[in-house]
XYZ file of C-alpha atoms in Angstrom:
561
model
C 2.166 110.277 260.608
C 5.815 109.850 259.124
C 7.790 113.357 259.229
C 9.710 115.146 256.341
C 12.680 117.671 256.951
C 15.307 118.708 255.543
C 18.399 119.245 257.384
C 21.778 120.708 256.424
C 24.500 118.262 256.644
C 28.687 117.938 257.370
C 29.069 119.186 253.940
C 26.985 122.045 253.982
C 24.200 120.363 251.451
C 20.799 119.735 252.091
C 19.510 115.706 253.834
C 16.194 114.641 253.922
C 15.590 112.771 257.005
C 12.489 110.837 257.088
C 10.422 109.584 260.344
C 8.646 106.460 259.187
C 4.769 106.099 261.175
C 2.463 103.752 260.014
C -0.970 105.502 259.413
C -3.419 106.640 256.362
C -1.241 109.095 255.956
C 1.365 108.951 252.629
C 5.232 110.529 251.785
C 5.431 110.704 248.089
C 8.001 111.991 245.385
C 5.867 115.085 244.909
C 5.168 116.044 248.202
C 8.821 116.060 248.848
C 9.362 118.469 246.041
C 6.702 120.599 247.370
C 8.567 120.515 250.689
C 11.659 121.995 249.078
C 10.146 124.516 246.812
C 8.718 125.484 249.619
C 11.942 125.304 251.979
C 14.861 127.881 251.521
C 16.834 125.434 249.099
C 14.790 125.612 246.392
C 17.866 126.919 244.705
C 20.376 123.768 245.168
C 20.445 120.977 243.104
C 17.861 118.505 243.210
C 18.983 114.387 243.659
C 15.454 113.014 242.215
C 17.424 109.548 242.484
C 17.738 110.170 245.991
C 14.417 111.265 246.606
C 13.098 107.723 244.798
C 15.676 106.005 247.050
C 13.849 107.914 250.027
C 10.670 107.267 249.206
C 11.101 103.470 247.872
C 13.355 102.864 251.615
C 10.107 104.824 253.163
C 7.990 102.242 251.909
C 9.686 99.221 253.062
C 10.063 100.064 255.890
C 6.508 100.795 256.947
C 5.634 97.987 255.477
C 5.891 95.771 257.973
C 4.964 97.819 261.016
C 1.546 97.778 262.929
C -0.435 100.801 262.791
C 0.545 103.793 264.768
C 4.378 102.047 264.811
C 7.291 104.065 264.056
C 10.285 102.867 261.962
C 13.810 103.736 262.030
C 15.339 106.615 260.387
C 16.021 107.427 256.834
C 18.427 109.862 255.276
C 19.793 110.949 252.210
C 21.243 113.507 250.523
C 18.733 115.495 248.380
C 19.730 118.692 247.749
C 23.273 119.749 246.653
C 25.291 123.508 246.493
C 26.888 123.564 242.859
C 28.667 126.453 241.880
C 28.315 128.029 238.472
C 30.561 126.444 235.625
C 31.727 127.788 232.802
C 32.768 126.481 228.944
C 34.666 128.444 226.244
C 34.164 128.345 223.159
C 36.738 130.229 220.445
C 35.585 130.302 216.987
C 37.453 129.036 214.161
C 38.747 131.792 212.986
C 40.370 132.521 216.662
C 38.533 135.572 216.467
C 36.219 135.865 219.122
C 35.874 133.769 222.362
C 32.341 132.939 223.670
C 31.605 131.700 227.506
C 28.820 129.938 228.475
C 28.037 130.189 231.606
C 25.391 127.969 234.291
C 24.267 129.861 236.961
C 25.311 128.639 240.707
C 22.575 126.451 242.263
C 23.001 127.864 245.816
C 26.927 127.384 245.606
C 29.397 130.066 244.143
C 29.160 132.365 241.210
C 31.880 133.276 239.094
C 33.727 136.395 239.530
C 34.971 138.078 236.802
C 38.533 136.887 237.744
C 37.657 133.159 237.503
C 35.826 133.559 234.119
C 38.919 135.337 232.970
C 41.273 131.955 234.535
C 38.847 130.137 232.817
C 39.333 131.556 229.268
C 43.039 131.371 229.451
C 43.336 127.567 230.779
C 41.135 127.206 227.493
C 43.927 128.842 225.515
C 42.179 132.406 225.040
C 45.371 135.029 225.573
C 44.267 138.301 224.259
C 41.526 140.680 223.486
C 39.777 140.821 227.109
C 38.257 143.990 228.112
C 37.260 144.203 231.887
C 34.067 145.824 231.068
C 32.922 143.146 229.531
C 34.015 140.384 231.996
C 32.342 142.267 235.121
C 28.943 142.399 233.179
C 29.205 139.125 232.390
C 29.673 137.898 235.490
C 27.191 140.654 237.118
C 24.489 139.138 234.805
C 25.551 135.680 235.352
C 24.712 136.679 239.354
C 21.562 138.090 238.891
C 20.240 135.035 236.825
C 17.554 132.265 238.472
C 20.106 129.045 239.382
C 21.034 126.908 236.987
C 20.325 129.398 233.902
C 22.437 129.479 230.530
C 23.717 132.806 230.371
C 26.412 133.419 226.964
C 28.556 136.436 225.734
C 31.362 136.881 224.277
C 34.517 137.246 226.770
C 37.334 138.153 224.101
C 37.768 139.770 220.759
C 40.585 139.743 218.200
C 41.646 143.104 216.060
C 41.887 142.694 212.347
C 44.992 144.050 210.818
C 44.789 147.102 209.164
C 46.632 147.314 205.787
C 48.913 150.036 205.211
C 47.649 153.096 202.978
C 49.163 153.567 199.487
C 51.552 156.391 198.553
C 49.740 159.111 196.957
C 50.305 162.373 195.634
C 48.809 165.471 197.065
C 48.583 168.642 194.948
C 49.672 171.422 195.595
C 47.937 173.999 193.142
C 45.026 173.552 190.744
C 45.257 172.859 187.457
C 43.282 174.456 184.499
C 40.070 172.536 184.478
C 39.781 172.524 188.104
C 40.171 176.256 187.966
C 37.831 177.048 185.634
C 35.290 174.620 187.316
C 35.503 177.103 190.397
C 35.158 180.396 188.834
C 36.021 183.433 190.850
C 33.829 184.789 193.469
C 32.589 188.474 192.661
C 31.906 190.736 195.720
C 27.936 190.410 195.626
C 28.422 186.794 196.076
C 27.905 185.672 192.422
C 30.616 183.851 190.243
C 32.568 185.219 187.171
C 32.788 182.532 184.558
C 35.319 184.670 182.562
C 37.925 185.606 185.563
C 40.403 182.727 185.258
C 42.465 184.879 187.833
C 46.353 184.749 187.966
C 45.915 181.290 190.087
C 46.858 178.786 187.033
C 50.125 180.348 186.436
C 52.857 179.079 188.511
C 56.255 180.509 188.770
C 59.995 178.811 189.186
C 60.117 176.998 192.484
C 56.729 177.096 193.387
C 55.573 173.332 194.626
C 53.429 171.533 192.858
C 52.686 168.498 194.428
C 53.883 166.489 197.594
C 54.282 162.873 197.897
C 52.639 161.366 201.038
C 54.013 158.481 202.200
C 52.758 154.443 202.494
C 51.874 153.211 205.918
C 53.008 150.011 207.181
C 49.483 149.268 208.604
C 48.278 148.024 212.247
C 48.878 144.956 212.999
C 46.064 142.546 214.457
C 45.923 139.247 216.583
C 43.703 136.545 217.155
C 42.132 136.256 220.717
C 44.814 133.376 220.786
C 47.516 135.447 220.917
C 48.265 134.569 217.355
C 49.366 138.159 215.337
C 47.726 138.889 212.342
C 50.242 140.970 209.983
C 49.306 143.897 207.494
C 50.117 144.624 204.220
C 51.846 147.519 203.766
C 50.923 149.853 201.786
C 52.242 149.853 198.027
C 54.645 153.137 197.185
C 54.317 155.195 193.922
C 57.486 157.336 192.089
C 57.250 160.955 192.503
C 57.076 161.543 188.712
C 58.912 165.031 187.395
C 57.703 165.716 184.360
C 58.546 168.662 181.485
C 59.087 171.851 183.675
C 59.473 170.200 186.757
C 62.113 168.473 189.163
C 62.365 167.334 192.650
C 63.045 169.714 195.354
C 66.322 169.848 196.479
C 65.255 170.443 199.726
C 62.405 167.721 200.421
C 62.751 164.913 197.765
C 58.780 164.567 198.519
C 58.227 168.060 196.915
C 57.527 168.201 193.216
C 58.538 172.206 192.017
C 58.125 174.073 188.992
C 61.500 174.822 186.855
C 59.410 177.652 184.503
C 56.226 179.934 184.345
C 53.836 177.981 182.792
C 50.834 176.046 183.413
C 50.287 173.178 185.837
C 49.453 170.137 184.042
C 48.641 167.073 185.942
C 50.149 163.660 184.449
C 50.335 160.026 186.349
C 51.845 160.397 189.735
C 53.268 164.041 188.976
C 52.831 167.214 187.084
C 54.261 168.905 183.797
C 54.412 172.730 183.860
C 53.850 173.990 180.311
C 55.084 176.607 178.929
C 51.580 179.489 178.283
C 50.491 181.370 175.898
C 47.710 183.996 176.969
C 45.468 185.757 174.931
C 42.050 187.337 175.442
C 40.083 186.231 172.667
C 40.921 184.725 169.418
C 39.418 185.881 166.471
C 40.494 187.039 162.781
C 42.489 189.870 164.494
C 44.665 187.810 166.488
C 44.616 184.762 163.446
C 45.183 181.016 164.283
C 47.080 179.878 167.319
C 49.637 177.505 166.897
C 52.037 176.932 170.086
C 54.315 174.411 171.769
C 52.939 174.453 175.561
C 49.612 175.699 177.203
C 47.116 177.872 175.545
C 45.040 180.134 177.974
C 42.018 181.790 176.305
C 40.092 184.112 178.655
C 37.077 185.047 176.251
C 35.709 183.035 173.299
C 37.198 181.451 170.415
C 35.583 183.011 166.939
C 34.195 181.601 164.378
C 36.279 179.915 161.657
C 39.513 180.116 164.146
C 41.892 177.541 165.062
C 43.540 176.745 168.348
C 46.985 174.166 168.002
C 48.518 173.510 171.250
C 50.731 170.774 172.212
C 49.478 170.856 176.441
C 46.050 171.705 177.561
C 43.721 174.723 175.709
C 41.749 176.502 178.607
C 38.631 178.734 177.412
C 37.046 180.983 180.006
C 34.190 181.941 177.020
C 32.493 179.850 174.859
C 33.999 178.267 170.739
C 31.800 179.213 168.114
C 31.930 177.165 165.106
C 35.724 176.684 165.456
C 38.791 173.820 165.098
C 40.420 173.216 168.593
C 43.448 170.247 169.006
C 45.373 169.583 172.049
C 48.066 167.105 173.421
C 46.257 167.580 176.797
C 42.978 168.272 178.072
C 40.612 171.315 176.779
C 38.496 172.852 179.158
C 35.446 175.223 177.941
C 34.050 177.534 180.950
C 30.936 178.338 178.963
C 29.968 176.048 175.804
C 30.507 174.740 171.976
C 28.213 176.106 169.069
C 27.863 174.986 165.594
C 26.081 175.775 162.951
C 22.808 173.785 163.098
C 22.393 171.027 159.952
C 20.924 168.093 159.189
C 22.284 165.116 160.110
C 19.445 162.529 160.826
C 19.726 159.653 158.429
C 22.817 160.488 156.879
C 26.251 158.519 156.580
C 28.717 160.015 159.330
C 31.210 160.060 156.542
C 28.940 162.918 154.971
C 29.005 165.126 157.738
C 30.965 167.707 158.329
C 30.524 169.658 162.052
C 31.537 173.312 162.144
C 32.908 172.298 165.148
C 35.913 170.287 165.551
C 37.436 169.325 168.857
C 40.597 166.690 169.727
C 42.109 166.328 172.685
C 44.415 163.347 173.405
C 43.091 163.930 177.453
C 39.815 164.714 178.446
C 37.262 167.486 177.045
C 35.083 169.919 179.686
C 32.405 172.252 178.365
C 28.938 173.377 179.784
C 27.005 172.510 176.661
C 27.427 171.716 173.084
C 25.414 171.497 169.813
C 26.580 170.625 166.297
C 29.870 169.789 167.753
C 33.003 166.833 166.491
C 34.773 165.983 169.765
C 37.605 163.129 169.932
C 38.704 163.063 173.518
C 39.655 160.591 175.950
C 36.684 161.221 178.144
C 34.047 163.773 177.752
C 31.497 165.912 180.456
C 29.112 167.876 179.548
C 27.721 169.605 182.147
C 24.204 170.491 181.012
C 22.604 169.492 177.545
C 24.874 168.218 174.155
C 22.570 168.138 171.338
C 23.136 167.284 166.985
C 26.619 165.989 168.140
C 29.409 163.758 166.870
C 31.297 162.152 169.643
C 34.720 159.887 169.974
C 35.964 159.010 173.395
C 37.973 155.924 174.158
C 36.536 155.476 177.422
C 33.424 158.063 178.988
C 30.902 160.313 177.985
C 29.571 161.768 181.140
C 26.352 164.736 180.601
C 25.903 166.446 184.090
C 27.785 167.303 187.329
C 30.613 165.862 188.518
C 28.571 164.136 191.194
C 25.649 163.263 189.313
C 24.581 162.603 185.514
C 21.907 164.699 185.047
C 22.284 166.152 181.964
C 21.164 165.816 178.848
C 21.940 163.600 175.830
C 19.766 164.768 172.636
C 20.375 162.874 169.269
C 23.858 162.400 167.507
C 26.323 159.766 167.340
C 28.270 158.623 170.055
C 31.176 156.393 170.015
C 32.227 155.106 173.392
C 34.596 152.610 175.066
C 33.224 151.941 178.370
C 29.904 153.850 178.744
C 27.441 156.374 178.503
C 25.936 158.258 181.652
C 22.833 161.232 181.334
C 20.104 161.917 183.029
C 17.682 161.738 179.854
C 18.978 160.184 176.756
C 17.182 160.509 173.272
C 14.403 163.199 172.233
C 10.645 163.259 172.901
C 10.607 164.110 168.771
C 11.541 161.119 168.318
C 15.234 162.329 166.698
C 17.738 159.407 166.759
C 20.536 159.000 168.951
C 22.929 156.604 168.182
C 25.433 154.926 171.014
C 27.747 152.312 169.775
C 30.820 150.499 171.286
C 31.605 149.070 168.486
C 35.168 150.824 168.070
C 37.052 148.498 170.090
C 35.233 145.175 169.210
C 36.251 146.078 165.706
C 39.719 146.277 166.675
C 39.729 143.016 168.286
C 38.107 141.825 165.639
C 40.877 142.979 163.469
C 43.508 141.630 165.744
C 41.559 138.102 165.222
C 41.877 137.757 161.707
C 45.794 138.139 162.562
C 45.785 135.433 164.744
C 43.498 133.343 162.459
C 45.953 134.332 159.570
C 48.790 133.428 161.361
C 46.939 130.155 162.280
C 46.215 129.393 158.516
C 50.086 129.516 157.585
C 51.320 127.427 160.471
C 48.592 125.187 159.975
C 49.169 124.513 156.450
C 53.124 124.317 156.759
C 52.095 121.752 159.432
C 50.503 119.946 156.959
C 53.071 120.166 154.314
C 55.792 119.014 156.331
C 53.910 116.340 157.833
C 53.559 115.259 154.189
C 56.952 115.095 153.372
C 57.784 113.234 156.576
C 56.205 110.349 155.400
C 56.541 110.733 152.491
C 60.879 110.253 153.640
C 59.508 107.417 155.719
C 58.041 105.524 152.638
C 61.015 105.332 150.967
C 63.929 102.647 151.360
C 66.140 103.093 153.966
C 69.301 103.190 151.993
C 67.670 106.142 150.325
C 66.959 108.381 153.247
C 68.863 110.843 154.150
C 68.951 111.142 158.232
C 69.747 114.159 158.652
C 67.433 115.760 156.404
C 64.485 113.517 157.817
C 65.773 114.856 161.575
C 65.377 118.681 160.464
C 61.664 118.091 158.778
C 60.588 116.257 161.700
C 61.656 118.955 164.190
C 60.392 121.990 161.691
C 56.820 120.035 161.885
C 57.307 119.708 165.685
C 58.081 123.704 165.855
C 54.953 124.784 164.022
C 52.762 122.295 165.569
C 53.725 123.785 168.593
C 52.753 127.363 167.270
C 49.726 126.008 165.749
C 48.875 125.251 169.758
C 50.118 128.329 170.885
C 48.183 130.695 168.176
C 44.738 128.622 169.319
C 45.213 129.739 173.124
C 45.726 133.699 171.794
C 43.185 133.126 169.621
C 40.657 131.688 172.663
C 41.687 134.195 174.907
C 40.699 136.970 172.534
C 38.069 135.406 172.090
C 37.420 135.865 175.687
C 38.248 139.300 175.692
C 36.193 140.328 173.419
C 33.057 139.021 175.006
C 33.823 140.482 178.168
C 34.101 143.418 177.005
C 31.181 143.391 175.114
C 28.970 142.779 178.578
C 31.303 145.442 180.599
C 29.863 148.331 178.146
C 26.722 150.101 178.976
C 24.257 153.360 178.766
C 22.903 154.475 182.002
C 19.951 157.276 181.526
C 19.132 158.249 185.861
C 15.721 160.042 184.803
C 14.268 158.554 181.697
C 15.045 157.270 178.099
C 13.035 158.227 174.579
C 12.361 155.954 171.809
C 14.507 156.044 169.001
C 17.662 155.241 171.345
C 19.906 152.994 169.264
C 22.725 150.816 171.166
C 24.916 149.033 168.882
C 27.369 146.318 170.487
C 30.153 144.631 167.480
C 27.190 143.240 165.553
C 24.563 143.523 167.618
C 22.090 146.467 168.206
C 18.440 147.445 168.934
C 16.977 150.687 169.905
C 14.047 152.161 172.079
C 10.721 151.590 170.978
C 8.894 153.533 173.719
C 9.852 156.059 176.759
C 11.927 154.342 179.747
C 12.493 155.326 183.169
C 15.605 154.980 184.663
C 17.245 152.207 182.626
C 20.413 150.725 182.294
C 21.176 149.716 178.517
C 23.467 146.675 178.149
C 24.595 143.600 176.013
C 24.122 140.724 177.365
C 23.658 136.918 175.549
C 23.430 137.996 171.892
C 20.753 140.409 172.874
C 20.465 143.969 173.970
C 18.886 144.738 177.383
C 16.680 148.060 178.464
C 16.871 147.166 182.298
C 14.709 149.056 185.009
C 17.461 151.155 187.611
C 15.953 150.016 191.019
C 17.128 152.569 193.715
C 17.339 150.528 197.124
């Protein structure tokens, strides 16, 4: 019977060398490949066109033998030692190089050195880690031959932008005092101890400037750098009371003894007035600077400051105004009255609070409070509100207080835990404030547009009405001056439409950027109003988000995900 074997050649591959018999016997294509999956080179590379060529030479040469004859030799190459090869691939941003690897087929594997020779012919330059290359080519080892083994070989580094100058400071001012009352000994906190810590005296610092950083910069695996952006610097800002250190032009310090009052990028020390209570026997309190109150403010005074008013107590039924922020440790109390239904024109709060910053108090009830932004901490109840930007009910870290009836007037939005009453009282949110001024500052424009308009009309008029006549009996340069007075206001006439559109566009974005947002639940009788359009709660919500949004007001479900 003919003989199959396979035989290692010059080259170190694998022949298969055939020994042609004629019998019953038969060599085919599969019993070869069972003779090398059998053989130890099942791991080379298989020539299945040699094997045909084998087989098809096989057969004619037994062909014409007699039986039991034997035929000259046949050989060919079958079985071949590849090593493994390797492609890189870098993506298009450069950052990241990926190598595909095929697995040696009884020839070489790739040592981490030759996959890294590999990625730099292919233009890769930076970002290798060794690590990574010796597992790679570990794995790439351990694979069955001829597998497809990937990973990724290099990595680039982002830039890192620089960090923005900001200012540190140094000591606390009012409201954050008063927010941290003083510890007593058994552990408990003493909402009237303001302690001396508010006061600062000449030289003290105040606050420190910290510097930009240029950033880190980055690279593609290329080699290609990738720069930052530094950061962007601020002004130390001295204000009233303050200068720059003459020591460290980074240090802010005080130039009086007065109170700490932080402003944009800096700090104002005002001069303070302390007092423990104010009632009929210390009279009003008018005063250029800071007003410290530790107790309570009495019923029927009045508080005039020009800086911030701090209360460690609580304002009963009393007038406060400030050119700065006023902070309340405990809360504000009016004198209860009826205001449901009734014009806000009519209504007359016992209660009166400005501030041209913001406004802090624990509570407050048949209270008037004009602020720039407003926190309650717990409940606010029966109460008149005007803030040009937030009314926040709760902690600083959450809004979960309480927001029972009233009128609010807001400029970006409203944030409580529960908003409305379950008797049904109603509370009344509107933004309209601002769309009104808009609104005001469109019938400017549309004035404006009317005149220019109609003296573009009337000179155009005139024009032609030159034009018409004779030419003996038009005067040139007359003619010349309409036509380029019509040209001017036609031109405004273009340029008053765009201010007008883009108001336009203000206003509407601002009317979808407003919003209530109640985190626990939302009563009926809840009334948003947005420029002319409102609507108001008709049933009890759960966590809602209240907002404006095509000609309509939305009560929308606050998913938690």
């Amino acid at each position: 019977m003919t003989q199959a074997s396979l035989v290692t050649n010059k080259k170190d591959n694998i022949d298969l060398v055939l020994q042609p018999v004629k019998d019953d016997s038969q060599i085919t294509e599969a019993s070869i490949h069972e003779l090398i999956e059998n053989s130890e080179f099942k791991s080379l590379y298989v020539d299945n066109g040699n094997i045909k060529n084998a087989i098809a030479e096989l057969n004619s040469v037994l062909k014409p033998l007699q039986a039991n004859k034997a035929g000259r030799e046949i050989c060919y190459q079958v079985l071949e030692r590849r090593d493994a090869t390797i492609s890189i691939t870098i993506d298009k941003d450069e950052m990241s190089a990926i190598a595909e690897i095929s697995t040696a087929l009884g020839g070489k594997h790739l040592t981490a050195k030759a996959i890294l020779n590999s990625a730099q012919e292919a233009g890769v330059s930076k970002g290798f880690t060794k690590e990574q290359l010796l597992k790679l080519a570990h794995q790439a080892a351990k694979e069955p031959p001829g597998s497809i083994i990937t990973g990724e070989i290099a990595h680039g580094k982002i830039a890192i932008n620089g960090k923005n100058s900001k200012i540190k400071w140094l000591v606390q001012s009012a409201q954050d005092r008063i927010l941290r009352p003083k510890d007593r000994e058994d552990g408990s906190v003493d909402m009237r101890d303001l302690g001396d810590i508010i006061c600062v005296k000449v030289g003290d610092p105040l606050a420190k400037k910290i510097m930009l950083t240029e950033g880190v910069k980055g690279f593609t695996v290329t080699g290609l750098p990738l720069e930052p952006l530094s950061g962007e610097d601020i002004t130390l800002k001295a204000g009233e009371g303050t200068t720059i250190s003459p020591k460290n032009d980074k240090i802010l310090i005080s130039t009086l003894i007065g109170l700490p009052r932080i402003i944009d990028n800096g700090m104002e020390v005002d001069p303070v007035y302390r007092i423990k209570n104010v009632d009929i026997s210390t009279g009003h309190i008018k005063f250029e600077g800071s007003v410290i109150i530790d107790g309570d403010i009495c019923e029927g005074m009045k508080v005039t400051a020009t800086g911030d008013i701090t209360i460690g107590g609580f304002v009963e039924s009393a007038t406060l105004e400030a050119g700065g922020d006023i902070t309340i440790g405990s809360g504000l109390i009016g004198k209860k009255q009826d205001v449901e239904g009734q014009s806000l024109d009519n209504i007359k709060m016992s209660v009166c609070i400005r501030a041209k910053g913001d406004v802090f108090a624990k509570y407050s009830q048949y209270a008037e409070i004009s602020c720039h932004s407003l926190r309650i901490e717990n409940q606010m109840m029966h109460s008149i509100i005007d803030v040009e930007e937030t009314l926040w009910l709760g902690s600083e870290e959450k809004a979960n207080g309480k927001l029972i009836a009233g009128y609010v007037k807001a400029g970006k939005s409203v944030h409580a835990g529960i908003v409305g009453a379950t008797a049904g009282s109603t509370t009344i949110i509107s933004f309209s404030k601002k769309v009104d001024q808009m609104k005001e500052q469109l019938e400017d424009i549309e004035f404006k547009l009317k005149v220019d308009s109609d003296k573009s009309t009337e000179l155009q008029l005139a024009v032609n009405k030159l034009k018409k006549l004779p030419t003996d009996k038009v005067n040139p340069e007359m003619l010349s001056k309409l036509v380029a007075t019509y040209k001017f206001h036609t031109h405004r006439v273009g340029e008053i439409l765009n201010e007008k559109e883009a108001l336009e566009e203000q206003i509407q974005a601002y009317m979808a950027s407003v919003y209530i947002e109640a985190t626990e639940k939302i009563y009926h009788s809840v009334q948003m109003i947005v420029g002319d359009f409102q609507d108001k709660s008709r049933r009890e919500y759960g966590p809602t988000k209240v907002n404006y949004k095509e000609r309509k007001i939305h009560f929308n479900p606050i998913v938690n995900t």
